[in-house]
Tab-separated table of C-alpha atoms in Angstrom:
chain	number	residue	atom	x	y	z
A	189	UNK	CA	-9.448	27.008	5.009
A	190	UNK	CA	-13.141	26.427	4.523
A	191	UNK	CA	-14.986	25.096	7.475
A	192	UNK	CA	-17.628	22.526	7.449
A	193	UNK	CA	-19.579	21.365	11.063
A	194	UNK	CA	-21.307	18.428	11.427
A	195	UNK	CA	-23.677	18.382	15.015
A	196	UNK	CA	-24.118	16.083	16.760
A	197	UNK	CA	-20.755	14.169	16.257
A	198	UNK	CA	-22.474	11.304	18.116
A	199	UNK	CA	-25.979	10.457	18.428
A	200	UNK	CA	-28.440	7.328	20.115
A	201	UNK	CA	-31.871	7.420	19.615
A	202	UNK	CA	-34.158	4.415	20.066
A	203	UNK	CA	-35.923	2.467	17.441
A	204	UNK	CA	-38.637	4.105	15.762
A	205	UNK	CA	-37.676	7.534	16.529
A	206	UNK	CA	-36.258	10.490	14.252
A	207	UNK	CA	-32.745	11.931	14.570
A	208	UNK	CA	-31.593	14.600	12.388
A	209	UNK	CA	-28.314	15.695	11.472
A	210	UNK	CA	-26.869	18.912	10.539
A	211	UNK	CA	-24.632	19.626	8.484
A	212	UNK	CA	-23.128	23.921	8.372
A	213	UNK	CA	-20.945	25.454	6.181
A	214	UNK	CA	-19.511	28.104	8.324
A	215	UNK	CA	-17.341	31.155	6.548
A	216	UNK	CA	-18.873	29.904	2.988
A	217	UNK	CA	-22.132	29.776	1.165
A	218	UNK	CA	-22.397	26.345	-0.299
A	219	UNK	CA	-24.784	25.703	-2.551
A	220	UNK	CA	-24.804	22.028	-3.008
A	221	UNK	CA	-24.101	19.479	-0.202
A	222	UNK	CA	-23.978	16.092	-0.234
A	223	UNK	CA	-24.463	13.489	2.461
A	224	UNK	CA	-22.530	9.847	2.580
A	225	UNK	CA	-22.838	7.007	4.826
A	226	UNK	CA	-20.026	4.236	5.850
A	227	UNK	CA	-19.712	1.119	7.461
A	228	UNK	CA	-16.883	0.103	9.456
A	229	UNK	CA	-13.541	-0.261	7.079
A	230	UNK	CA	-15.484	0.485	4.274
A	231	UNK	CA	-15.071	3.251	1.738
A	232	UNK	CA	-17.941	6.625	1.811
A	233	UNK	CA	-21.544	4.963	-0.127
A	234	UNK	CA	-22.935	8.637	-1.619
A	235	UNK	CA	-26.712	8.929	-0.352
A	236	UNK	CA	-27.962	12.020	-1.916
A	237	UNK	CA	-26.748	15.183	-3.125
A	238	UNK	CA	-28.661	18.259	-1.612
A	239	UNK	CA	-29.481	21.522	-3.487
A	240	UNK	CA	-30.360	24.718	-1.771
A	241	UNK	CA	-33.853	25.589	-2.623
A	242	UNK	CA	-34.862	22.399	-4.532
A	243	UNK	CA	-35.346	18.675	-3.736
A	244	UNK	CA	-32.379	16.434	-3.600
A	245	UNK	CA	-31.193	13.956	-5.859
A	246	UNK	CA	-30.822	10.738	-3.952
A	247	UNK	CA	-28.438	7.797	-5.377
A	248	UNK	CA	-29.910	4.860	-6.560
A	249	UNK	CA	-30.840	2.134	-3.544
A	250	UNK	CA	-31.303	5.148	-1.091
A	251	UNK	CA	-35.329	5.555	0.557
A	252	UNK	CA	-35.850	8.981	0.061
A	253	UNK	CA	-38.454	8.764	2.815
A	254	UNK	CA	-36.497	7.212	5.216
A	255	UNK	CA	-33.688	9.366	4.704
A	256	UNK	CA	-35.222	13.187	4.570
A	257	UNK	CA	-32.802	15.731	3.238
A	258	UNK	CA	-33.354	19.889	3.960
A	259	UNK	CA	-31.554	22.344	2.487
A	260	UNK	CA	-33.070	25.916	2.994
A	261	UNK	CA	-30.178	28.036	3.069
A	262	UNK	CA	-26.657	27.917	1.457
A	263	UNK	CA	-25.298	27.125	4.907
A	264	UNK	CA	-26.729	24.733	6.397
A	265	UNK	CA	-28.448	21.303	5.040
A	266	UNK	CA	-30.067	18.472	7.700
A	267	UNK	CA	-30.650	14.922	7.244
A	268	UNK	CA	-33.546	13.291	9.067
A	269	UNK	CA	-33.389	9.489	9.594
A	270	UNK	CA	-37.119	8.049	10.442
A	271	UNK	CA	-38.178	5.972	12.376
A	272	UNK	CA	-34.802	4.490	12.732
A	273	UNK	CA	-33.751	1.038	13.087
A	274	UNK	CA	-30.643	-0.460	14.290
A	275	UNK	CA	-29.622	-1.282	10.615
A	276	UNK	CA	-29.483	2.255	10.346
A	277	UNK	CA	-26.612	3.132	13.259
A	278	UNK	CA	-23.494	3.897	10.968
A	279	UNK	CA	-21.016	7.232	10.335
A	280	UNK	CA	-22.722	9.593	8.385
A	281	UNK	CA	-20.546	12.603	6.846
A	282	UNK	CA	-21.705	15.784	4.907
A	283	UNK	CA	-19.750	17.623	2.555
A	284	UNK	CA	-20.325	21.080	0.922
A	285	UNK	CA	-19.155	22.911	-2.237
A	286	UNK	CA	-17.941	26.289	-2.189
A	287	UNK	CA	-20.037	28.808	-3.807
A	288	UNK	CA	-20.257	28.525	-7.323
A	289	UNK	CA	-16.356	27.635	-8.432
A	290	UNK	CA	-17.032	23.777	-7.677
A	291	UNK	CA	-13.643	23.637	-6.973
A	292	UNK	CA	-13.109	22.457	-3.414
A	293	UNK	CA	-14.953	19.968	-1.319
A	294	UNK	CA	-15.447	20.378	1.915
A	295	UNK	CA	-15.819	17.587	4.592
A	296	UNK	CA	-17.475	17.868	8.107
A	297	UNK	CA	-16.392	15.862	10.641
A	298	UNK	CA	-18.901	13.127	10.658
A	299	UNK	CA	-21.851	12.151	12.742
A	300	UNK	CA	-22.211	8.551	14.579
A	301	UNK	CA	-25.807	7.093	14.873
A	302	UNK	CA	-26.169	4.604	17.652
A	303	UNK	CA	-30.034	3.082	16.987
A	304	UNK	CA	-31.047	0.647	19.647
B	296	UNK	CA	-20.734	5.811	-15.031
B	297	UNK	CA	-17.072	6.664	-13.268
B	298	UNK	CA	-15.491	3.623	-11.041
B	299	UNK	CA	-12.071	4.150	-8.815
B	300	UNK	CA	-10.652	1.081	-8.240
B	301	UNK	CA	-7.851	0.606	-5.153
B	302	UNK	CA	-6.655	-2.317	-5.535
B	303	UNK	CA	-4.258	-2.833	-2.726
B	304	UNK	CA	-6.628	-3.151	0.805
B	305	UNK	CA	-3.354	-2.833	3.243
B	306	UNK	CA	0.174	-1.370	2.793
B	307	UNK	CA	2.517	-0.990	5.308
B	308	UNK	CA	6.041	0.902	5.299
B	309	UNK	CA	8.542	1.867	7.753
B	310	UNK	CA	8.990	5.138	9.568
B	311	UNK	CA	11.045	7.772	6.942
B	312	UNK	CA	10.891	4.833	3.914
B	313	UNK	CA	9.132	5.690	0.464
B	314	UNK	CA	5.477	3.895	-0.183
B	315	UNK	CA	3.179	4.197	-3.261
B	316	UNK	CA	-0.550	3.926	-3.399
B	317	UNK	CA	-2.285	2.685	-6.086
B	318	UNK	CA	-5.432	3.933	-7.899
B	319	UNK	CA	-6.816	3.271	-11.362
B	320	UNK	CA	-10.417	5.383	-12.694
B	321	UNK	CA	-12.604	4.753	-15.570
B	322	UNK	CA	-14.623	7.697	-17.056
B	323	UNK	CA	-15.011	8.387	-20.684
B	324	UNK	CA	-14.863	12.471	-19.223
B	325	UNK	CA	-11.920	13.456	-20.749
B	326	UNK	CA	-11.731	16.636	-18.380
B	327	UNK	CA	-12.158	16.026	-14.391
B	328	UNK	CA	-10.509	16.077	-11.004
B	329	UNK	CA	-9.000	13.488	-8.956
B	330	UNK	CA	-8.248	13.952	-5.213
B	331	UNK	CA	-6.512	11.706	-2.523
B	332	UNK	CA	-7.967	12.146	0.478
B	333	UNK	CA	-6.471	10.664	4.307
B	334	UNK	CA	-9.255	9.323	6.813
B	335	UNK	CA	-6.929	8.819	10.190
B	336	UNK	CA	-9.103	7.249	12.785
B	337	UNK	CA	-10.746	10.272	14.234
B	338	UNK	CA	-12.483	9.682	10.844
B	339	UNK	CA	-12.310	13.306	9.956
B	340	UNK	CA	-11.677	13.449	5.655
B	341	UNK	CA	-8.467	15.237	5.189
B	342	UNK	CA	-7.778	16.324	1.310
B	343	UNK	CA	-3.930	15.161	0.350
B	344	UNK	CA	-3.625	16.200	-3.059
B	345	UNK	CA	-5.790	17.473	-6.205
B	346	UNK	CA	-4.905	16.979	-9.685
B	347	UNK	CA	-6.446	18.465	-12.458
B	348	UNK	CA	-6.766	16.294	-15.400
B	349	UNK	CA	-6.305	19.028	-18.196
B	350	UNK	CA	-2.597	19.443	-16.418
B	351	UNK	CA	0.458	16.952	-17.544
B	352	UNK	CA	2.424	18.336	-14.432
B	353	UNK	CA	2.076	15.793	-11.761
B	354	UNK	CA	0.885	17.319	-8.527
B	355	UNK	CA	2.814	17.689	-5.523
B	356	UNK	CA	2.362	18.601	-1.679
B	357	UNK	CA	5.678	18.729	0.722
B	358	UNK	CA	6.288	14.818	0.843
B	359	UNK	CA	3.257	13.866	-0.897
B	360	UNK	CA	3.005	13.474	-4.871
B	361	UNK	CA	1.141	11.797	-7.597
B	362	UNK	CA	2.332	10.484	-10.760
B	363	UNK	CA	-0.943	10.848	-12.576
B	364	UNK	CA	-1.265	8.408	-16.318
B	365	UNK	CA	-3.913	9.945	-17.682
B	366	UNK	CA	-3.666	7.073	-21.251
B	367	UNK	CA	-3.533	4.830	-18.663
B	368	UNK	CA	-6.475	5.865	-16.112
B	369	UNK	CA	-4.018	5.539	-13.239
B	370	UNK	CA	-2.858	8.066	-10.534
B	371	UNK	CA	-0.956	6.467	-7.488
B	372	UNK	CA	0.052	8.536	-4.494
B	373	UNK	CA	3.506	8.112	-3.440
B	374	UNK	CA	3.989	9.164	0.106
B	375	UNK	CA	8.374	10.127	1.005
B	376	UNK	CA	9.884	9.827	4.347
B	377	UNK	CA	6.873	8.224	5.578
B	378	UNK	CA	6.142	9.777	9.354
B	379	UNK	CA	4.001	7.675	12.062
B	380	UNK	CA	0.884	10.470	11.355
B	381	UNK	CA	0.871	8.674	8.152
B	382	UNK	CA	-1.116	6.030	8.896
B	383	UNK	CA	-4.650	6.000	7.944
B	384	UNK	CA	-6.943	5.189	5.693
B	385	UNK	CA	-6.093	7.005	2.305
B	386	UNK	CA	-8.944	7.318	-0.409
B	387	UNK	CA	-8.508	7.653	-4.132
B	388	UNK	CA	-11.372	9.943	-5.602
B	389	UNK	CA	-12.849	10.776	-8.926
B	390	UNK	CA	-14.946	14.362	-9.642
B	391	UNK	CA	-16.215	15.425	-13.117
B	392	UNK	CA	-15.446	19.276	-13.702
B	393	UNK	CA	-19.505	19.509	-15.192
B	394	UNK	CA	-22.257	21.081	-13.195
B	395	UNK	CA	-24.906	19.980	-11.171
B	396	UNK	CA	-25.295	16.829	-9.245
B	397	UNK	CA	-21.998	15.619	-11.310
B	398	UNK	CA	-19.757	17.491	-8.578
B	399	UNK	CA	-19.873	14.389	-6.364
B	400	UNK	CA	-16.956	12.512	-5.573
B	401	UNK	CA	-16.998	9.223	-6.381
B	402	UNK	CA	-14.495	7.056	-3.754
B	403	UNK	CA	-12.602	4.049	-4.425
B	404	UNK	CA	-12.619	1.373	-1.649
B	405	UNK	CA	-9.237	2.876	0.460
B	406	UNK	CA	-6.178	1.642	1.201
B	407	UNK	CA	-5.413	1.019	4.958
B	408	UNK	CA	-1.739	2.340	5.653
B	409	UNK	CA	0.630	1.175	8.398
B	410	UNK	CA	3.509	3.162	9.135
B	411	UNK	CA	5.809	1.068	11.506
B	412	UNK	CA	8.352	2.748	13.981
């Protein structure tokens, strides 16, 4: 099946710095990606869905400029986390649609933020 | 806007017994896609089963099938011969089949599933 990689799986970065996550599709182009964040024992919170070649549409709540989402090509989209607090340390998982179909959802495998 | 409500935070059931998952939506869609998806602790989201709203045919996968109410806004997983890989976290999710930003999955809060030996 599809294949979605997330890098780095885990991450620390001290407060006030930027960390950025990718997120790959790797044997499909995917054309919209979307990035969700959870919390221990607690269900995936939807943070913004990305669009190749046009801004993304972030979920209501969710600091756009805090949380910086790239996607310039159909395989790869990055999210940037600014000047990062320790608030901010949680799992962070991307998942892409194939092509144009909309069918199938793709998950990576996750990414975990450590800010201190 | 579409919720997915799990109402059952914990279920446990014995190695090769029979458990069922529950999961009730609201959407005023009448077309759209539900999914169970299976988080085991390496965290890694792991699609279960898909239904398709538009078919009456419940969906099935090797020991794992749905018995999807669409009057009713339900669609609870039931999970046969339950095997100690079972365990995890299993999510009930909701996708419109419109375009755009409407592709998103909306998640309901997950059921934490013990399988015991």
């Amino acid at each position: 099946g599809a294949v979605v990689s997330q890098h780095p799986s885990r991450v620390i970065c001290k407060s006030g710095t930027s960390v950025k996550i990718e997120c790959r599709s790797l044997d499909f182009q995917a054309t919209t990606m979307f990035w969700y964040r959870q919390f221990p024992k607690q269900s995936l919170m939807l943070m913004a869905t990305s669009n190749e070649g046009s801004k993304a549409t972030y979920e209501q709540g969710v600091e756009k400029d805090k949380f910086l989402i790239n996607h310039a090509s159909l395989t790869l989209s990055t999210l940037t986390v600014t000047s990062a607090h320790p608030e901010d340390s949680s799992f962070y998982i991307c998942s892409a649609m194939s092509g144009n179909s909309g069918n199938t959802i793709y998950f990576g495998e996750g990414s975990w933020l450590t800010v201190v | 806007a579409q919720t997915v409500t799990q109402s059952q935070p914990e279920m446990s059931v014995q190695e090769a017994e029979t458990v069922t998952l529950s999961c009730t939506y609201d959407t005023s869609e009448s077309d759209y896609y539900l999914f169970w998806y299976k988080q085991p602790p390496s965290r890694q989201m792991i699609l279960v089963i898909r239904q398709e709203a538009y078919k009456q045919q419940n969906a099935t996968e090797n020991r794992f099938s749905v018995n999807f109410q669409k009057a009713a806004k339900s669609f609870s997983l039931k999970i046969s011969d339950s095997q100690l890989g079972d365990a995890a976290m299993y999510f009930c999710a909701y996708r419109s089949r419109s375009g755009g930003s409407n592709y998103k999955l909306t998640f309901g809060k997950g059921t934490l599933l013990t399988v015991n030996p």
